[in-house]
Coordinates of C-alpha atoms and ligand atoms in Angstrom, one line a residue:
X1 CA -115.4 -85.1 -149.9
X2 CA -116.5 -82.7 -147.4
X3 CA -114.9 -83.5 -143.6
X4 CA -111.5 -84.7 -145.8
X5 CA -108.6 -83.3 -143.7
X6 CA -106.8 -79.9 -144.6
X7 CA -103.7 -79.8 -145.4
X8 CA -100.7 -76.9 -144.8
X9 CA -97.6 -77.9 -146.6
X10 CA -94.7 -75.2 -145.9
X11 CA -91.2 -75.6 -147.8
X12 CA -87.7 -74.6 -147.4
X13 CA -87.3 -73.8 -150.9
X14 CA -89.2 -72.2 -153.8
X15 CA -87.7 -75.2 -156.2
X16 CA -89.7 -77.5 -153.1
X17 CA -92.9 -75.7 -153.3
X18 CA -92.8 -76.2 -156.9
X19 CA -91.9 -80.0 -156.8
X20 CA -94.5 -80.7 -154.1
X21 CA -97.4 -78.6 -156.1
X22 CA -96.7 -80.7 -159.3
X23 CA -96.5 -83.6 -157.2
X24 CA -100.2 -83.2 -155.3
X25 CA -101.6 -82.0 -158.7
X26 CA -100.7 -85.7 -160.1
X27 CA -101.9 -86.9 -157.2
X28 CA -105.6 -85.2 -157.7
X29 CA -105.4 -86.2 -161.0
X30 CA -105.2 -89.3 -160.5
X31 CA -107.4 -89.7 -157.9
X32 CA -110.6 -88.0 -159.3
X33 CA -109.7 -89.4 -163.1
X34 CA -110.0 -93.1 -161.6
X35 CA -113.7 -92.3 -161.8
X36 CA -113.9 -89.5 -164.5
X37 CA -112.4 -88.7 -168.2
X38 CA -112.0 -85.4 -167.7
X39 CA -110.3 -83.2 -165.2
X40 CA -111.2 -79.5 -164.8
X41 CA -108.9 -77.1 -163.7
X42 CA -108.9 -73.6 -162.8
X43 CA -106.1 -71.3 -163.0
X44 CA -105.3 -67.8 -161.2
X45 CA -102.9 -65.4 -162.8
X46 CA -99.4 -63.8 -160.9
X47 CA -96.9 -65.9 -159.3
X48 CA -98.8 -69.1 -159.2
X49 CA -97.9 -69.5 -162.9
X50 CA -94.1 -69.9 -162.3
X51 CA -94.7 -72.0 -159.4
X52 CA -96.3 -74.9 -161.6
X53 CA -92.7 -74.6 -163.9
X54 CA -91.8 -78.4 -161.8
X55 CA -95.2 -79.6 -163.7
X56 CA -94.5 -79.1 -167.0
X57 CA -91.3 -81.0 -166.5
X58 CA -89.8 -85.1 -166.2
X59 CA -91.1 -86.5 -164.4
X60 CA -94.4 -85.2 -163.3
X61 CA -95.1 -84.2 -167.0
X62 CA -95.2 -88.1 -168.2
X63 CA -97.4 -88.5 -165.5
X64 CA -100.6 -87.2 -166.4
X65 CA -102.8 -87.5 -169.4
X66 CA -102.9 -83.4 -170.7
X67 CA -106.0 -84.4 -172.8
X68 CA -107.9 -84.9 -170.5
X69 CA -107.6 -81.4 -169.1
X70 CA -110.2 -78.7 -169.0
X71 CA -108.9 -75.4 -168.0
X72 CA -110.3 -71.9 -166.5
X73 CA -109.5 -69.4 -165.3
X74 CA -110.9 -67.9 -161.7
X75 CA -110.4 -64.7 -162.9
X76 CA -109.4 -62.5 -165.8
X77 CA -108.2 -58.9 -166.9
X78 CA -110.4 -57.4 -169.5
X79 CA -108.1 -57.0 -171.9
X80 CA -106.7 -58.7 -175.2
X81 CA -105.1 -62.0 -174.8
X82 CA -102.1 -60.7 -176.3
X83 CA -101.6 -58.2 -173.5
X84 CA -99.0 -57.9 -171.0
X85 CA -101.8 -58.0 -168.1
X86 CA -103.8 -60.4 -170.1
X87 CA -103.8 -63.6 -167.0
X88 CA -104.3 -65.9 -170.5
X89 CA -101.3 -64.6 -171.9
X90 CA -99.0 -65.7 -168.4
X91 CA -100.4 -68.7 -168.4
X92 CA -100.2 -70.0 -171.5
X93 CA -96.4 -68.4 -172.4
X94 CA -95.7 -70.0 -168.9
X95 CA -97.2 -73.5 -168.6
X96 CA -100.3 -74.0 -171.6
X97 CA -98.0 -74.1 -174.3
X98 CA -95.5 -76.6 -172.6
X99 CA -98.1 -79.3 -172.2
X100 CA -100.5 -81.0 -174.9
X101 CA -103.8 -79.8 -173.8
X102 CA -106.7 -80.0 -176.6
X103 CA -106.8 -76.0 -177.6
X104 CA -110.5 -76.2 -177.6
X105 CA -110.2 -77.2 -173.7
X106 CA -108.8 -74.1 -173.1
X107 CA -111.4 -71.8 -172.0
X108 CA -110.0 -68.2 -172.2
X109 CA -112.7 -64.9 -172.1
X110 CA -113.6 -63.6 -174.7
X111 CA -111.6 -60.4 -175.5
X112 CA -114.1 -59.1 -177.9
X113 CA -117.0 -57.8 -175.2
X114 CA -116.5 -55.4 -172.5
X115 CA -116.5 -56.4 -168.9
X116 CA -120.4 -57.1 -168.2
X117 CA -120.3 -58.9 -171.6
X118 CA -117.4 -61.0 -170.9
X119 CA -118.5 -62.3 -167.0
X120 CA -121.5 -63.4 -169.0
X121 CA -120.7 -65.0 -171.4
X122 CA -117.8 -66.9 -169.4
X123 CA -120.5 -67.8 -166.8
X124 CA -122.9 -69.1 -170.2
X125 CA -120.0 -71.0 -171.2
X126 CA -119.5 -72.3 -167.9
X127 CA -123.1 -73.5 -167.9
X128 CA -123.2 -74.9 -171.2
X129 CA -120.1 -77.3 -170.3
X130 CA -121.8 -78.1 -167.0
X131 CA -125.0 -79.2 -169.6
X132 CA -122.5 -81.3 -171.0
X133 CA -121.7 -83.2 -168.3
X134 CA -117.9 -81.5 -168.7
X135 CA -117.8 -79.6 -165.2
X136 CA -119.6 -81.0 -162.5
X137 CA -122.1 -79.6 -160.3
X138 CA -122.2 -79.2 -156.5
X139 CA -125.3 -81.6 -155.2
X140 CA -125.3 -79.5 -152.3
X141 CA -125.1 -76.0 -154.0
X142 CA -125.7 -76.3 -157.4
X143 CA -123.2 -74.6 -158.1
X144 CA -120.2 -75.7 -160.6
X145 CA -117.3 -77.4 -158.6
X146 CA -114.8 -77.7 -160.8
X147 CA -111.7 -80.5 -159.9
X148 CA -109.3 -78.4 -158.8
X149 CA -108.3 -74.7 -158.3
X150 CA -104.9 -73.8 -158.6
X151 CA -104.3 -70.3 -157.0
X152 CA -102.4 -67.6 -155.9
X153 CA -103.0 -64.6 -152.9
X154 CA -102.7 -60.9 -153.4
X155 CA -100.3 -58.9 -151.3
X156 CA -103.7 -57.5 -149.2
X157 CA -105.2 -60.8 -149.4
X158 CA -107.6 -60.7 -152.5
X159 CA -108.2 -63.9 -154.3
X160 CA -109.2 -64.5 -157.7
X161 CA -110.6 -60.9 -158.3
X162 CA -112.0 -60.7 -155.2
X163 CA -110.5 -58.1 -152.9
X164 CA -111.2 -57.4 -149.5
X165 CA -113.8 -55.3 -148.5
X166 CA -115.4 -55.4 -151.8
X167 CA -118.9 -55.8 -152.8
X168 CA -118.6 -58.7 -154.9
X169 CA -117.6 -60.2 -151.5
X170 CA -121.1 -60.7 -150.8
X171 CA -122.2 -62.6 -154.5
X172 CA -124.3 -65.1 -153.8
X173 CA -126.0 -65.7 -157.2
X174 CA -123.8 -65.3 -160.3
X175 CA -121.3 -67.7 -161.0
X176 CA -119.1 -65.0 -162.9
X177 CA -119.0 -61.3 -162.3
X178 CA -117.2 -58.2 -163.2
X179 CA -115.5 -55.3 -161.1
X180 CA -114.4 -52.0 -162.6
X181 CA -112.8 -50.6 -159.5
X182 CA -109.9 -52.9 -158.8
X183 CA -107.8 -52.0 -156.5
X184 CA -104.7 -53.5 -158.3
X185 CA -104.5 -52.6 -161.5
X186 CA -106.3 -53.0 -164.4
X187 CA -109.5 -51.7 -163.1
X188 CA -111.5 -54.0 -165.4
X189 CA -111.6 -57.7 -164.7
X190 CA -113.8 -60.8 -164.5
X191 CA -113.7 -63.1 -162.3
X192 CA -116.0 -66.5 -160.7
X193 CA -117.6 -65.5 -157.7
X194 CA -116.8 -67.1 -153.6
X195 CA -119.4 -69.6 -153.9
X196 CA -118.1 -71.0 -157.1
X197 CA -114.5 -70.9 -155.5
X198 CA -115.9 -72.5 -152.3
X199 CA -117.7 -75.2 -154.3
X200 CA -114.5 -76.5 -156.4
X201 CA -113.7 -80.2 -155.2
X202 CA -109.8 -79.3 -154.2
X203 CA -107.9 -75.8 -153.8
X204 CA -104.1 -75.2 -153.6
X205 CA -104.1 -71.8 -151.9
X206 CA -99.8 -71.5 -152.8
X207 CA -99.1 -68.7 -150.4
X208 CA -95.2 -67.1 -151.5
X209 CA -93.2 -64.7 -151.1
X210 CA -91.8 -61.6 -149.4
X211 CA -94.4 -59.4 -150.3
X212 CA -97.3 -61.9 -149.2
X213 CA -96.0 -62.0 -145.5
X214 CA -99.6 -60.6 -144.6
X215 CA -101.3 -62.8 -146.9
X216 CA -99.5 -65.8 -145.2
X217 CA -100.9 -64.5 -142.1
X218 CA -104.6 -64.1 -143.4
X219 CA -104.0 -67.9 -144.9
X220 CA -102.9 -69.2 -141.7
X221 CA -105.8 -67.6 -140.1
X222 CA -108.4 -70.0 -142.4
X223 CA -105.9 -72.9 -142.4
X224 CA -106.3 -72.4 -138.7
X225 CA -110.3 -72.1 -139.3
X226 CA -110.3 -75.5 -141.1
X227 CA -107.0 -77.9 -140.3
X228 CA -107.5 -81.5 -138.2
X229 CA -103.8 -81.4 -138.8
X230 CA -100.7 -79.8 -139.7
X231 CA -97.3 -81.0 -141.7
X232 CA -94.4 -78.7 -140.8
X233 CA -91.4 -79.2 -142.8
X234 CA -87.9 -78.1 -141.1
X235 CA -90.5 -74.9 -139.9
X236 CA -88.0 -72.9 -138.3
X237 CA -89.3 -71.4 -134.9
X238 CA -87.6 -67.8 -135.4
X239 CA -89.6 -67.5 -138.9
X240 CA -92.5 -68.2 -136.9
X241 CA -92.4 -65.7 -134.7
X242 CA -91.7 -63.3 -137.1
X243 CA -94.7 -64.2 -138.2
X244 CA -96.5 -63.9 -134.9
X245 CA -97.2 -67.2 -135.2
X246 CA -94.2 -69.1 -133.0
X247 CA -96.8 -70.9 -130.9
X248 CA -98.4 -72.6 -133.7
X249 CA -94.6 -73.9 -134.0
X250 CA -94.0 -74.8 -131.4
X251 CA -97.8 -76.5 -130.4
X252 CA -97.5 -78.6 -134.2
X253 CA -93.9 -79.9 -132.8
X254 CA -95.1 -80.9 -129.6
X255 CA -98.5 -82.5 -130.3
X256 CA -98.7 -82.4 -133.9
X257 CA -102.2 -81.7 -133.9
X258 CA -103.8 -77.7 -133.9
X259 CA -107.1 -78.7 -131.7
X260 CA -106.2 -77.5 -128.3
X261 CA -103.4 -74.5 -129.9
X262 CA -104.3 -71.0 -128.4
X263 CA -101.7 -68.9 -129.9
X264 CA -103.4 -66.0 -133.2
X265 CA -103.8 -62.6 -132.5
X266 CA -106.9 -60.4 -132.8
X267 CA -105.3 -58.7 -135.3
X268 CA -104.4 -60.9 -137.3
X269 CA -108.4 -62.5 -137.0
X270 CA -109.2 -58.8 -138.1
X271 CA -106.8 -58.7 -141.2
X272 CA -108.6 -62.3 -142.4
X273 CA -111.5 -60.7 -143.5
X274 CA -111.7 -61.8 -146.8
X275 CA -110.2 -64.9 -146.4
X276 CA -112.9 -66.0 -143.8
X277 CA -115.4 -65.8 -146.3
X278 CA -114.4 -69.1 -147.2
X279 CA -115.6 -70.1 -144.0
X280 CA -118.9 -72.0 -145.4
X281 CA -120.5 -75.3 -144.5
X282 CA -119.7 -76.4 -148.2
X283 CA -116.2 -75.3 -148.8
X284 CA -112.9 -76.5 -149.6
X285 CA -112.8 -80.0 -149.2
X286 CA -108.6 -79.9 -149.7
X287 CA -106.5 -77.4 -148.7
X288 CA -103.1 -77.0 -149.4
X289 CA -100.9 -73.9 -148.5
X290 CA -96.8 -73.4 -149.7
X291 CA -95.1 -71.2 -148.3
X292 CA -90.8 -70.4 -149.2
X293 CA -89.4 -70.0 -145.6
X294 CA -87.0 -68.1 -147.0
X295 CA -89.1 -65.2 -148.2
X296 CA -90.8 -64.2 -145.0
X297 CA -88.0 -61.8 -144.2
Ligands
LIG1 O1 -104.4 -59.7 -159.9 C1 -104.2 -60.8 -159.6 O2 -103.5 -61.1 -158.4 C2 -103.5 -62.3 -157.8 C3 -102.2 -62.5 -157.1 O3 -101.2 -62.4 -158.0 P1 -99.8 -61.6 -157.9 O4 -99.6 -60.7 -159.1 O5 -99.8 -60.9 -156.6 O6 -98.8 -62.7 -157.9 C4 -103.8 -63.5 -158.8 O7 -104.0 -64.6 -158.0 C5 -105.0 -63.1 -159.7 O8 -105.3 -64.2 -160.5 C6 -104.6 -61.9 -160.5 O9 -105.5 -61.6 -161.4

């Protein structure tokens, strides 16, 4: 799948972004479960939760076969599932228990261990399912590459539990690891490591809200890295340039196409730090990006 094109997909509404993420996630399924039983997803914890509300309803919920689901999660708080931080917990009160998912295909940490304990165990886990023939494997890495990763982007950029100028940036070995020092609190989580991100077969990077206004620009800045083409939906031009990205408006209504586009700022290539580490020859083979117009301002 590597080459496939790269997709940005911005909408008007939040009800929009959630309608066209349940609608490509059918799409996925059904695509990679033509030639496979199951389907192995990945989850990340905030916002992205609420965004996949249109999913679990008519009629994009008839649409798929739950037990054939396998689900992760890219990172994790250390902390009891019962927990307010607890990623488990949102997911499940928000979207796991509104679907018919086999429990034991639900693969949550263990709460029991402490932080190096639980990153590997969840990576032994991992590896036994991989064994299994459950999760594939990257040919080209060796690494797991799980279906599809469903995530959200911090306010300064961090995915997963992966936050900019961190360490753990730099993993190039483990397949789960654990920080202690997190910037956003809690300090303790787990979480899978860039090159098991960057080997997953799709990603939908849902990029929303106010808050994320410099996330959306650090997304941009890798969309820009990686697109053949972009989709812009009613993109209104003065949202752009509040964005300091008008031109790209402008160039995608003209031509439709980014190759010849000069138009992002140094800074903004400065801020994209930890985005850019997904630059890699293996990485994201789809890439889709959502973004509410309405909650740049
Ligand atoms: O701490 C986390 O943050 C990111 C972004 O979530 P949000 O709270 O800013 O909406 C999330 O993707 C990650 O899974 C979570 O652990």
């Amino acid at each position: 799948m590597a080459g496939e094109k790269k997709d940005v997909r911005i909408f008007e509404t939040d009800d929009e972004l959630s309608d066209g993420l349940a609608k490509y996630t059918v799409e996925i399924f059904r695509k990679l479960t033509q030639q496979k039983s199951n389907f192995t997803v990945v989850l990340s914890g905030g916002y992205l939760i609420q965004k996949l509300r249109k999913l679990v309803e008519p009629p994009y919920v008839d649409e798929i076969d739950w037990s054939k689901w396998h689900v992760f999660w890219v990172d994790e708080r250390v902390v009891m599932k019962d927990d307010p931080d607890s990623n488990y917990r949102l997911a499940n009160e928000g979207f796991l228990s509104k679907v018919p998912i086999p429990p034991a295909q639900i693969y949550a940490i263990n709460d029991n261990l402490d932080a190096e304990g639980a990153a590997d165990d969840y990576e032994a886990k991992v590896k036994e399912l991989v064994e299994h023939g459950v999760v594939d494997v990257s040919p080209h890495t060796k690494f797991p590459r799980f279906d599809l990763m469903l995530l959200g982007i911090g306010h300064d950029g961090h995915l997963a539990s992966l936050f900019p100028n961190h360490e753990l940036l730099q993993e190039k070995e483990k397949w789960v690891t654990f920080i202690k020092d997190s910037p956003k609190p809690p300090p303790v989580r787990i979480t899978f490591t860039f090159p098991v991100i960057n080997a997953s077969a799709y990603i939908f990077m849902v990029v929303a809200g106010t808050a994320e206004v410099d996330a959306v620009k650090k997304a941009v800045e890798v969309i820009l890295n990686y697109l053949n083409f972009i989709n812009v939906v009613n993109w209104p031009k003065e949202r752009g340039e509040e964005l300091g990205i008008g031109d790209i408006w402008k160039s995608t209504k003209r031509r439709g196409t980014l190759r010849n586009v000069t138009y992002i700022t140094d800074d903004i290539r400065r801020e994209a730090q930890t985005m850019s580490l997904i630059d890699h020859p293996n990485v994201v083979k789809g890439y889709c990006s959502f973004v509410v117009e309405h909650s740049f301002g």
